[in-house]
Amino acid sequence: MISVVSTVQTVPSDTGTSAPSIYQRIRKVFSRDLLVTLALGQVLSLLICGIGLTSKYLADDFHANTPVFQGFLNYILLFLVYTTTLAVRQGEENLLAILKRQWWKYMILGLIDIEANYLVIKAYQYTTLTSVQLLDCFVIPVVLLLSWFFLLVRYKAAHFIGVGVCLLGTGCMVGADVLVGQQQGSGEQKLLGDLLVLAGATLYGISNVCEEFIVKNWSRVEFLGMMGLFGSFFSGIQLAIMEHKELLRLAWDWQIGLLYIGFSACMFGLYSFMPVVMKRTSATSVNLSLLTADLYSLFCGLFLFHYKFSVLYLLSFFIIVLGLILYSSSSTYMAQDPRVYKQFRNTGAQPATALPHLGPLEPSVTYTSLDQELVEEPPVRVV
């Protein structure tokens, strides 16, 4: 009788544990860190929305097609704030010490960043807004591939599903543009414009992956200071060659000046805040978050430019957010030792004894979460 009673009492205790486990699993997915990450990404999208709106007013109302000059203003602000900060530092973080170590690397990165901004803005003169929105997503596979091969980031199935859902939301947004007839011009040289967008997206991907590596291994101020130094120098040269006549032709007044100030403030905020978000997440997560920027621009266009509304806009927004949640709900992993990883990748059919020159094989490859604040799983060792 005692054993029967004890058995009956254990049944509700076992069934009662299923509800807390489901609740804990939901809390784990929708954690505070995930919500903060999503919110930070939307702040970046709002800044890009401000950049797009000011650029549209400058181009449409004042016929100011000055992409190089607009970028130059941003690099000057970066120089005044962050380059001067590096100049007054002491020791190995001083501006001169950084230049002695790797000045040529930052010079190349500065050129890549300048031309990425220029190519995408220039593409608007040749192709449609719909094409730019669609092809600009090419930066996401570029970042994924570069992160895999150069940063040795390892993704799970949830990450690829999340990326696919985000791209589906972008396709839904482009479809809404077509249905409501919101394509801005057919584009006289559409192929050239599409190629410019693809080239700019590729350069953006290279710049973002380099930025992620720098802010996670060195410092945010170092990256922004070097961008301010080389960006202002080379964009100043490009400005003097390509746009000096355009600047002289403009009918300057307080409205144009205010638009340039607004553009520079949004661009400076984007450059200053993006490394903070990227250090917390990754370049891929940041670019996925930026997909909602076009939606914010469209919502603003409903009131400012009298765009037609479509329910597909709201649907695409929720699809993109769903993709972000799927991507951010699982942590990515990084192979710690590139030398061992390359050997491990090429020894699928070889016995472990064929690697005596590598020394001890334990651990062969160690993966740790990129988000150091959310490490809940022990490192996985692959021998």
mmCIF file of C-alpha atoms in Angstrom:
data_model
loop_
_atom_site.group_PDB
_atom_site.id
_atom_site.type_symbol
_atom_site.label_atom_id
_atom_site.label_comp_id
_atom_site.label_asym_id
_atom_site.label_seq_id
_atom_site.Cartn_x
_atom_site.Cartn_y
_atom_site.Cartn_z
ATOM 1 C CA MET A 1 0.000 0.000 0.000
ATOM 2 C CA ILE A 2 2.794 2.394 0.783
ATOM 3 C CA SER A 3 4.453 1.782 -2.559
ATOM 4 C CA VAL A 4 1.157 2.318 -4.427
ATOM 5 C CA VAL A 5 0.516 5.603 -2.661
ATOM 6 C CA SER A 6 4.008 6.840 -3.346
ATOM 7 C CA THR A 7 3.642 5.943 -7.018
ATOM 8 C CA VAL A 8 0.380 7.861 -7.340
ATOM 9 C CA GLN A 9 1.953 10.900 -5.692
ATOM 10 C CA THR A 10 4.859 10.992 -8.122
ATOM 11 C CA VAL A 11 2.658 11.260 -11.227
ATOM 12 C CA PRO A 12 1.445 14.866 -10.730
ATOM 13 C CA SER A 13 4.936 15.948 -9.717
ATOM 14 C CA ASP A 14 6.312 14.696 -13.051
ATOM 15 C CA THR A 15 3.552 16.219 -15.163
ATOM 16 C CA GLY A 16 3.822 19.506 -13.329
ATOM 17 C CA THR A 17 7.412 20.011 -14.404
ATOM 18 C CA SER A 18 6.532 20.343 -18.123
ATOM 19 C CA ALA A 19 4.891 23.772 -17.790
ATOM 20 C CA PRO A 20 7.882 25.493 -16.102
ATOM 21 C CA SER A 21 10.274 24.033 -18.693
ATOM 22 C CA ILE A 22 8.243 25.551 -21.561
ATOM 23 C CA TYR A 23 8.055 28.852 -19.725
ATOM 24 C CA GLN A 24 11.780 28.855 -19.099
ATOM 25 C CA ARG A 25 12.456 28.068 -22.738
ATOM 26 C CA ILE A 26 10.335 31.030 -23.856
ATOM 27 C CA ARG A 27 12.102 33.287 -21.363
ATOM 28 C CA LYS A 28 15.442 32.093 -22.670
ATOM 29 C CA VAL A 29 14.512 33.018 -26.249
ATOM 30 C CA PHE A 30 12.884 36.361 -25.423
ATOM 31 C CA SER A 31 15.510 37.414 -22.921
ATOM 32 C CA ARG A 32 16.290 40.961 -21.872
ATOM 33 C CA ASP A 33 19.518 40.898 -23.859
ATOM 34 C CA LEU A 34 17.652 39.911 -27.021
ATOM 35 C CA LEU A 35 15.175 42.758 -26.611
ATOM 36 C CA VAL A 36 17.997 45.224 -25.979
ATOM 37 C CA THR A 37 19.803 43.965 -29.081
ATOM 38 C CA LEU A 38 16.671 44.404 -31.207
ATOM 39 C CA ALA A 39 16.115 47.900 -29.818
ATOM 40 C CA LEU A 40 19.705 48.948 -30.526
ATOM 41 C CA GLY A 41 19.401 47.703 -34.088
ATOM 42 C CA GLN A 42 16.271 49.770 -34.617
ATOM 43 C CA VAL A 43 18.077 52.882 -33.368
ATOM 44 C CA LEU A 44 20.595 52.342 -36.169
ATOM 45 C CA SER A 45 17.743 51.926 -38.650
ATOM 46 C CA LEU A 46 16.188 55.214 -37.527
ATOM 47 C CA LEU A 47 19.513 56.980 -38.041
ATOM 48 C CA ILE A 48 19.724 55.581 -41.567
ATOM 49 C CA CYS A 49 16.159 56.741 -42.119
ATOM 50 C CA GLY A 50 17.249 60.262 -41.172
ATOM 51 C CA ILE A 51 20.180 60.004 -43.578
ATOM 52 C CA GLY A 52 17.875 58.932 -46.395
ATOM 53 C CA LEU A 53 15.303 61.660 -45.773
ATOM 54 C CA THR A 54 17.841 64.490 -45.676
ATOM 55 C CA SER A 55 19.542 63.136 -48.799
ATOM 56 C CA LYS A 56 16.192 62.991 -50.616
ATOM 57 C CA TYR A 57 15.347 66.585 -49.718
ATOM 58 C CA LEU A 58 18.783 67.754 -50.848
ATOM 59 C CA ALA A 59 18.557 65.892 -54.161
ATOM 60 C CA ASP A 60 14.889 66.565 -55.026
ATOM 61 C CA ASP A 61 14.194 70.046 -53.650
ATOM 62 C CA PHE A 62 17.609 71.675 -54.018
ATOM 63 C CA HIS A 63 19.204 69.476 -56.733
ATOM 64 C CA ALA A 64 22.249 68.934 -54.543
ATOM 65 C CA ASN A 65 23.872 65.708 -55.758
ATOM 66 C CA THR A 66 26.905 65.773 -53.468
ATOM 67 C CA PRO A 67 27.546 62.270 -52.049
ATOM 68 C CA VAL A 68 31.287 62.868 -51.614
ATOM 69 C CA PHE A 69 30.779 66.165 -49.792
ATOM 70 C CA GLN A 70 28.195 64.625 -47.474
ATOM 71 C CA GLY A 71 30.602 61.829 -46.574
ATOM 72 C CA PHE A 72 33.411 64.358 -46.156
ATOM 73 C CA LEU A 73 31.420 66.225 -43.491
ATOM 74 C CA ASN A 74 31.000 62.997 -41.528
ATOM 75 C CA TYR A 75 34.705 62.118 -41.702
ATOM 76 C CA ILE A 76 35.621 65.609 -40.528
ATOM 77 C CA LEU A 77 33.419 65.160 -37.456
ATOM 78 C CA LEU A 78 35.029 61.779 -36.778
ATOM 79 C CA PHE A 79 38.445 63.405 -37.095
ATOM 80 C CA LEU A 80 37.604 66.234 -34.678
ATOM 81 C CA VAL A 81 36.188 63.891 -32.028
ATOM 82 C CA TYR A 82 37.988 60.552 -32.246
ATOM 83 C CA THR A 83 41.263 61.254 -34.055
ATOM 84 C CA THR A 84 42.064 64.063 -31.638
ATOM 85 C CA THR A 85 41.209 61.699 -28.772
ATOM 86 C CA LEU A 86 43.802 59.244 -30.054
ATOM 87 C CA ALA A 87 46.308 62.076 -30.466
ATOM 88 C CA VAL A 88 46.211 63.009 -26.757
ATOM 89 C CA ARG A 89 46.416 59.422 -25.497
ATOM 90 C CA GLN A 90 49.601 57.974 -24.098
ATOM 91 C CA GLY A 91 51.386 54.690 -24.719
ATOM 92 C CA GLU A 92 50.449 52.065 -27.301
ATOM 93 C CA GLU A 93 46.985 53.567 -27.875
ATOM 94 C CA ASN A 94 48.452 56.848 -29.084
ATOM 95 C CA LEU A 95 47.770 57.949 -32.655
ATOM 96 C CA LEU A 96 51.428 57.796 -33.722
ATOM 97 C CA ALA A 97 51.912 54.349 -32.183
ATOM 98 C CA ILE A 98 48.884 53.005 -34.069
ATOM 99 C CA LEU A 99 50.095 54.524 -37.335
ATOM 100 C CA LYS A 100 53.534 52.954 -36.899
ATOM 101 C CA ARG A 101 51.985 49.520 -36.393
ATOM 102 C CA GLN A 102 49.400 49.358 -39.173
ATOM 103 C CA TRP A 103 48.858 52.621 -40.977
ATOM 104 C CA TRP A 104 48.516 50.956 -44.394
ATOM 105 C CA LYS A 105 45.733 48.655 -43.197
ATOM 106 C CA TYR A 106 43.632 51.566 -41.988
ATOM 107 C CA MET A 107 44.398 53.489 -45.174
ATOM 108 C CA ILE A 108 42.963 50.645 -47.288
ATOM 109 C CA LEU A 109 39.967 50.311 -44.968
ATOM 110 C CA GLY A 110 39.310 54.049 -45.186
ATOM 111 C CA LEU A 111 39.316 53.911 -49.002
ATOM 112 C CA ILE A 112 36.936 50.938 -48.947
ATOM 113 C CA ASP A 113 34.518 52.759 -46.642
ATOM 114 C CA ILE A 114 34.582 55.938 -48.743
ATOM 115 C CA GLU A 115 33.903 54.179 -52.018
ATOM 116 C CA ALA A 116 31.170 51.979 -50.508
ATOM 117 C CA ASN A 117 29.193 55.079 -49.525
ATOM 118 C CA TYR A 118 29.857 56.758 -52.863
ATOM 119 C CA LEU A 119 28.871 53.806 -55.088
ATOM 120 C CA VAL A 120 25.517 53.144 -53.400
ATOM 121 C CA ILE A 121 24.509 56.829 -53.406
ATOM 122 C CA LYS A 122 25.669 57.204 -57.008
ATOM 123 C CA ALA A 123 23.561 54.194 -58.059
ATOM 124 C CA TYR A 124 20.342 56.156 -57.382
ATOM 125 C CA GLN A 125 21.074 58.226 -60.506
ATOM 126 C CA TYR A 126 20.957 55.170 -62.776
ATOM 127 C CA THR A 127 18.576 52.585 -61.308
ATOM 128 C CA THR A 128 15.309 52.485 -59.369
ATOM 129 C CA LEU A 129 14.779 52.705 -55.631
ATOM 130 C CA THR A 130 13.311 49.185 -55.695
ATOM 131 C CA SER A 131 16.463 47.763 -57.266
ATOM 132 C CA VAL A 132 18.681 49.512 -54.740
ATOM 133 C CA GLN A 133 16.628 48.170 -51.831
ATOM 134 C CA LEU A 134 16.715 44.637 -53.195
ATOM 135 C CA LEU A 135 20.352 44.486 -54.333
ATOM 136 C CA ASP A 136 21.665 46.242 -51.236
ATOM 137 C CA CYS A 137 20.779 43.067 -49.316
ATOM 138 C CA PHE A 138 23.759 41.483 -51.074
ATOM 139 C CA VAL A 139 25.822 42.804 -48.158
ATOM 140 C CA ILE A 140 24.365 40.056 -45.917
ATOM 141 C CA PRO A 141 25.768 37.010 -47.786
ATOM 142 C CA VAL A 142 29.043 38.914 -48.200
ATOM 143 C CA VAL A 143 29.283 39.416 -44.430
ATOM 144 C CA LEU A 144 28.339 35.789 -43.776
ATOM 145 C CA LEU A 145 31.054 34.456 -46.096
ATOM 146 C CA LEU A 146 33.760 36.820 -44.868
ATOM 147 C CA SER A 147 32.898 36.088 -41.226
ATOM 148 C CA TRP A 148 33.057 32.334 -41.927
ATOM 149 C CA PHE A 149 36.431 32.350 -43.676
ATOM 150 C CA PHE A 150 38.289 35.219 -41.973
ATOM 151 C CA LEU A 151 36.718 35.533 -38.509
ATOM 152 C CA LEU A 152 36.047 31.767 -38.340
ATOM 153 C CA VAL A 153 32.487 32.349 -37.126
ATOM 154 C CA ARG A 154 30.345 29.215 -37.110
ATOM 155 C CA TYR A 155 26.586 29.437 -37.625
ATOM 156 C CA LYS A 156 23.721 27.147 -36.720
ATOM 157 C CA ALA A 157 20.631 26.273 -38.735
ATOM 158 C CA ALA A 158 18.643 28.918 -36.817
ATOM 159 C CA HIS A 159 20.952 31.642 -38.132
ATOM 160 C CA PHE A 160 20.483 30.693 -41.775
ATOM 161 C CA ILE A 161 16.720 30.402 -41.273
ATOM 162 C CA GLY A 162 16.677 33.844 -39.654
ATOM 163 C CA VAL A 163 18.626 35.370 -42.550
ATOM 164 C CA GLY A 164 16.238 33.756 -45.037
ATOM 165 C CA VAL A 165 13.191 35.110 -43.197
ATOM 166 C CA CYS A 166 14.694 38.636 -43.137
ATOM 167 C CA LEU A 167 15.357 38.517 -46.874
ATOM 168 C CA LEU A 168 11.794 37.287 -47.389
ATOM 169 C CA GLY A 169 10.551 40.356 -45.511
ATOM 170 C CA THR A 170 12.656 42.584 -47.738
ATOM 171 C CA GLY A 171 11.191 40.900 -50.817
ATOM 172 C CA CYS A 172 7.724 41.548 -49.431
ATOM 173 C CA MET A 173 8.599 45.232 -49.032
ATOM 174 C CA VAL A 174 9.859 45.464 -52.609
ATOM 175 C CA GLY A 175 6.688 43.740 -53.802
ATOM 176 C CA ALA A 176 4.626 46.347 -51.972
ATOM 177 C CA ASP A 177 6.557 49.091 -53.790
ATOM 178 C CA VAL A 178 5.709 47.519 -57.132
ATOM 179 C CA LEU A 179 2.022 47.066 -56.287
ATOM 180 C CA VAL A 180 1.477 50.644 -55.164
ATOM 181 C CA GLY A 181 3.512 52.023 -58.080
ATOM 182 C CA GLN A 182 6.176 53.567 -55.884
ATOM 183 C CA GLN A 183 9.177 52.862 -58.091
ATOM 184 C CA GLN A 184 11.029 56.105 -58.646
ATOM 185 C CA GLY A 185 11.863 56.174 -62.328
ATOM 186 C CA SER A 186 12.760 53.355 -64.648
ATOM 187 C CA GLY A 187 16.446 54.181 -64.750
ATOM 188 C CA GLU A 188 18.125 55.063 -68.043
ATOM 189 C CA GLN A 189 21.166 52.866 -67.367
ATOM 190 C CA LYS A 190 19.689 50.315 -65.022
ATOM 191 C CA LEU A 191 22.399 47.691 -65.468
ATOM 192 C CA LEU A 192 25.106 50.179 -64.533
ATOM 193 C CA GLY A 193 23.162 51.237 -61.447
ATOM 194 C CA ASP A 194 22.618 47.625 -60.368
ATOM 195 C CA LEU A 195 26.330 46.881 -60.738
ATOM 196 C CA LEU A 196 27.171 49.950 -58.651
ATOM 197 C CA VAL A 197 24.866 48.726 -55.869
ATOM 198 C CA LEU A 198 26.429 45.246 -55.901
ATOM 199 C CA ALA A 199 29.937 46.723 -55.794
ATOM 200 C CA GLY A 200 28.985 49.080 -52.966
ATOM 201 C CA ALA A 201 27.330 46.257 -50.999
ATOM 202 C CA THR A 202 30.475 44.135 -51.364
ATOM 203 C CA LEU A 203 32.652 46.967 -50.059
ATOM 204 C CA TYR A 204 30.186 47.538 -47.208
ATOM 205 C CA GLY A 205 30.512 43.867 -46.260
ATOM 206 C CA ILE A 206 34.318 44.073 -46.197
ATOM 207 C CA SER A 207 34.222 47.264 -44.136
ATOM 208 C CA ASN A 208 31.717 45.836 -41.626
ATOM 209 C CA VAL A 209 33.654 42.621 -41.053
ATOM 210 C CA CYS A 210 36.871 44.587 -40.522
ATOM 211 C CA GLU A 211 35.014 46.896 -38.147
ATOM 212 C CA GLU A 212 33.734 43.935 -36.131
ATOM 213 C CA PHE A 213 37.242 42.511 -35.827
ATOM 214 C CA ILE A 214 38.731 45.851 -34.732
ATOM 215 C CA VAL A 215 36.110 46.794 -32.141
ATOM 216 C CA LYS A 216 36.188 43.308 -30.579
ATOM 217 C CA ASN A 217 39.979 42.988 -30.479
ATOM 218 C CA TRP A 218 41.181 46.572 -30.074
ATOM 219 C CA SER A 219 38.846 49.499 -29.469
ATOM 220 C CA ARG A 220 35.969 51.465 -30.914
ATOM 221 C CA VAL A 221 37.846 54.769 -30.586
ATOM 222 C CA GLU A 222 40.795 53.409 -32.571
ATOM 223 C CA PHE A 223 38.564 52.366 -35.466
ATOM 224 C CA LEU A 224 36.632 55.644 -35.575
ATOM 225 C CA GLY A 225 39.799 57.722 -35.156
ATOM 226 C CA MET A 226 41.489 55.996 -38.084
ATOM 227 C CA MET A 227 38.360 56.343 -40.198
ATOM 228 C CA GLY A 228 38.276 60.041 -39.393
ATOM 229 C CA LEU A 229 41.940 60.486 -40.302
ATOM 230 C CA PHE A 230 42.096 58.610 -43.602
ATOM 231 C CA GLY A 231 38.446 59.187 -44.520
ATOM 232 C CA SER A 232 38.710 62.973 -44.306
ATOM 233 C CA PHE A 233 42.016 62.962 -46.206
ATOM 234 C CA PHE A 234 40.977 60.826 -49.176
ATOM 235 C CA SER A 235 37.380 62.061 -49.372
ATOM 236 C CA GLY A 236 38.770 65.621 -49.368
ATOM 237 C CA ILE A 237 40.911 64.774 -52.394
ATOM 238 C CA GLN A 238 37.966 63.111 -54.132
ATOM 239 C CA LEU A 239 35.769 66.100 -53.312
ATOM 240 C CA ALA A 240 38.240 68.570 -54.817
ATOM 241 C CA ILE A 241 38.428 66.522 -58.020
ATOM 242 C CA MET A 242 34.803 65.508 -58.546
ATOM 243 C CA GLU A 243 32.372 67.876 -56.783
ATOM 244 C CA HIS A 244 33.935 71.317 -56.400
ATOM 245 C CA LYS A 245 31.880 72.688 -59.315
ATOM 246 C CA GLU A 246 28.683 71.208 -57.893
ATOM 247 C CA LEU A 247 29.250 72.960 -54.562
ATOM 248 C CA LEU A 248 29.849 76.297 -56.280
ATOM 249 C CA ARG A 249 26.668 75.901 -58.310
ATOM 250 C CA LEU A 250 24.393 75.439 -55.279
ATOM 251 C CA ALA A 251 22.248 78.353 -54.126
ATOM 252 C CA TRP A 252 23.255 78.234 -50.487
ATOM 253 C CA ASP A 253 20.721 79.275 -47.857
ATOM 254 C CA TRP A 254 19.747 78.302 -44.318
ATOM 255 C CA GLN A 255 17.561 75.401 -45.491
ATOM 256 C CA ILE A 256 20.383 73.706 -47.374
ATOM 257 C CA GLY A 257 22.701 74.301 -44.460
ATOM 258 C CA LEU A 258 20.199 72.807 -42.023
ATOM 259 C CA LEU A 259 19.765 69.714 -44.200
ATOM 260 C CA TYR A 260 23.521 69.195 -44.391
ATOM 261 C CA ILE A 261 23.754 69.584 -40.617
ATOM 262 C CA GLY A 262 20.957 67.055 -40.107
ATOM 263 C CA PHE A 263 22.593 64.597 -42.499
ATOM 264 C CA SER A 264 25.971 64.965 -40.801
ATOM 265 C CA ALA A 265 24.441 64.499 -37.338
ATOM 266 C CA CYS A 266 22.663 61.292 -38.368
ATOM 267 C CA MET A 267 25.733 59.942 -40.161
ATOM 268 C CA PHE A 268 28.021 60.763 -37.237
ATOM 269 C CA GLY A 269 25.572 59.113 -34.838
ATOM 270 C CA LEU A 270 25.434 56.019 -37.048
ATOM 271 C CA TYR A 271 29.221 55.692 -37.230
ATOM 272 C CA SER A 272 29.632 56.330 -33.496
ATOM 273 C CA PHE A 273 26.855 53.989 -32.360
ATOM 274 C CA MET A 274 27.303 51.114 -34.810
ATOM 275 C CA PRO A 275 30.566 49.821 -33.203
ATOM 276 C CA VAL A 276 28.774 49.695 -29.847
ATOM 277 C CA VAL A 277 26.043 47.471 -31.286
ATOM 278 C CA MET A 278 28.533 45.448 -33.332
ATOM 279 C CA LYS A 279 30.660 44.696 -30.287
ATOM 280 C CA ARG A 280 27.562 43.400 -28.530
ATOM 281 C CA THR A 281 26.351 41.327 -31.499
ATOM 282 C CA SER A 282 28.032 40.927 -34.897
ATOM 283 C CA ALA A 283 28.272 42.506 -38.345
ATOM 284 C CA THR A 284 25.647 40.090 -39.677
ATOM 285 C CA SER A 285 23.150 40.918 -36.946
ATOM 286 C CA VAL A 286 23.647 44.650 -37.490
ATOM 287 C CA ASN A 287 23.032 44.391 -41.241
ATOM 288 C CA LEU A 288 19.897 42.337 -40.642
ATOM 289 C CA SER A 289 18.635 45.022 -38.277
ATOM 290 C CA LEU A 290 19.271 47.690 -40.894
ATOM 291 C CA LEU A 291 16.776 46.052 -43.260
ATOM 292 C CA THR A 292 13.993 47.862 -41.411
ATOM 293 C CA ALA A 293 15.500 51.272 -42.292
ATOM 294 C CA ASP A 294 13.750 51.319 -45.678
ATOM 295 C CA LEU A 295 10.446 50.621 -43.937
ATOM 296 C CA TYR A 296 10.904 53.580 -41.599
ATOM 297 C CA SER A 297 11.670 55.740 -44.628
ATOM 298 C CA LEU A 298 8.491 54.525 -46.299
ATOM 299 C CA PHE A 299 6.432 55.240 -43.184
ATOM 300 C CA CYS A 300 7.860 58.770 -43.071
ATOM 301 C CA GLY A 301 7.105 59.101 -46.775
ATOM 302 C CA LEU A 302 3.424 58.475 -46.076
ATOM 303 C CA PHE A 303 3.285 61.841 -44.309
ATOM 304 C CA LEU A 304 6.075 63.814 -45.980
ATOM 305 C CA PHE A 305 5.855 62.700 -49.608
ATOM 306 C CA HIS A 306 2.277 61.314 -49.675
ATOM 307 C CA TYR A 307 3.260 57.759 -50.513
ATOM 308 C CA LYS A 308 0.489 55.199 -50.931
ATOM 309 C CA PHE A 309 0.029 52.830 -48.009
ATOM 310 C CA SER A 310 0.025 49.046 -48.312
ATOM 311 C CA VAL A 311 -0.614 46.440 -45.649
ATOM 312 C CA LEU A 312 2.375 44.571 -47.076
ATOM 313 C CA TYR A 313 4.623 47.197 -45.491
ATOM 314 C CA LEU A 314 3.471 46.186 -42.022
ATOM 315 C CA LEU A 315 3.690 42.516 -42.952
ATOM 316 C CA SER A 316 7.247 42.907 -44.198
ATOM 317 C CA PHE A 317 8.229 44.749 -41.001
ATOM 318 C CA PHE A 318 6.967 41.925 -38.786
ATOM 319 C CA ILE A 319 8.607 39.304 -41.023
ATOM 320 C CA ILE A 320 11.977 41.055 -40.734
ATOM 321 C CA VAL A 321 11.616 41.365 -36.951
ATOM 322 C CA LEU A 322 10.718 37.665 -36.783
ATOM 323 C CA GLY A 323 13.870 36.851 -38.745
ATOM 324 C CA LEU A 324 15.930 38.978 -36.347
ATOM 325 C CA ILE A 325 14.467 37.101 -33.375
ATOM 326 C CA LEU A 326 15.274 33.748 -34.989
ATOM 327 C CA TYR A 327 18.832 34.830 -35.753
ATOM 328 C CA SER A 328 19.477 36.361 -32.328
ATOM 329 C CA SER A 329 17.878 33.530 -30.354
ATOM 330 C CA SER A 330 20.915 31.289 -30.893
ATOM 331 C CA SER A 331 24.547 32.183 -30.260
ATOM 332 C CA THR A 332 27.219 31.898 -32.923
ATOM 333 C CA TYR A 333 30.586 30.267 -32.276
ATOM 334 C CA MET A 334 34.146 31.002 -33.254
ATOM 335 C CA ALA A 335 37.070 28.662 -33.895
ATOM 336 C CA GLN A 336 39.825 29.887 -31.600
ATOM 337 C CA ASP A 337 42.912 28.594 -33.435
ATOM 338 C CA PRO A 338 42.931 29.229 -37.212
ATOM 339 C CA ARG A 339 46.042 27.072 -37.733
ATOM 340 C CA VAL A 340 44.490 24.044 -36.068
ATOM 341 C CA TYR A 341 41.110 24.679 -37.703
ATOM 342 C CA LYS A 342 42.578 24.633 -41.230
ATOM 343 C CA GLN A 343 44.375 21.386 -40.455
ATOM 344 C CA PHE A 344 41.210 19.930 -38.934
ATOM 345 C CA ARG A 345 39.136 20.915 -41.974
ATOM 346 C CA ASN A 346 41.511 19.164 -44.388
ATOM 347 C CA THR A 347 42.002 15.908 -42.455
ATOM 348 C CA GLY A 348 38.567 14.331 -42.789
ATOM 349 C CA ALA A 349 39.997 11.065 -44.139
ATOM 350 C CA GLN A 350 43.246 11.030 -42.175
ATOM 351 C CA PRO A 351 43.843 9.482 -38.798
ATOM 352 C CA ALA A 352 44.636 11.679 -35.854
ATOM 353 C CA THR A 353 48.159 10.231 -35.713
ATOM 354 C CA ALA A 354 48.977 12.000 -39.000
ATOM 355 C CA LEU A 355 49.275 15.337 -37.202
ATOM 356 C CA PRO A 356 52.358 15.045 -35.016
ATOM 357 C CA HIS A 357 53.713 18.445 -36.021
ATOM 358 C CA LEU A 358 50.783 20.248 -34.442
ATOM 359 C CA GLY A 359 51.737 19.134 -30.979
ATOM 360 C CA PRO A 360 49.032 18.050 -28.571
ATOM 361 C CA LEU A 361 45.629 17.856 -30.243
ATOM 362 C CA GLU A 362 43.627 18.612 -27.105
ATOM 363 C CA PRO A 363 41.801 20.853 -27.583
ATOM 364 C CA SER A 364 41.811 20.718 -31.379
ATOM 365 C CA VAL A 365 39.117 23.334 -32.013
ATOM 366 C CA THR A 366 37.416 25.240 -29.241
ATOM 367 C CA TYR A 367 34.229 27.168 -29.903
ATOM 368 C CA THR A 368 33.029 29.927 -27.625
ATOM 369 C CA SER A 369 30.034 32.197 -27.908
ATOM 370 C CA LEU A 370 30.654 35.538 -29.581
ATOM 371 C CA ASP A 371 28.258 37.163 -27.131
ATOM 372 C CA GLN A 372 30.347 36.922 -23.984
ATOM 373 C CA GLU A 373 27.516 38.146 -21.789
ATOM 374 C CA LEU A 374 25.221 35.298 -22.809
ATOM 375 C CA VAL A 375 27.532 32.289 -22.513
ATOM 376 C CA GLU A 376 25.339 29.561 -21.062
ATOM 377 C CA GLU A 377 26.699 26.522 -22.919
ATOM 378 C CA PRO A 378 30.089 24.971 -22.138
ATOM 379 C CA PRO A 379 32.766 25.101 -24.873
ATOM 380 C CA VAL A 380 32.448 22.288 -27.433
ATOM 381 C CA ARG A 381 35.625 20.453 -28.276
ATOM 382 C CA VAL A 382 36.075 18.672 -31.576
ATOM 383 C CA VAL A 383 38.972 16.276 -31.871
#
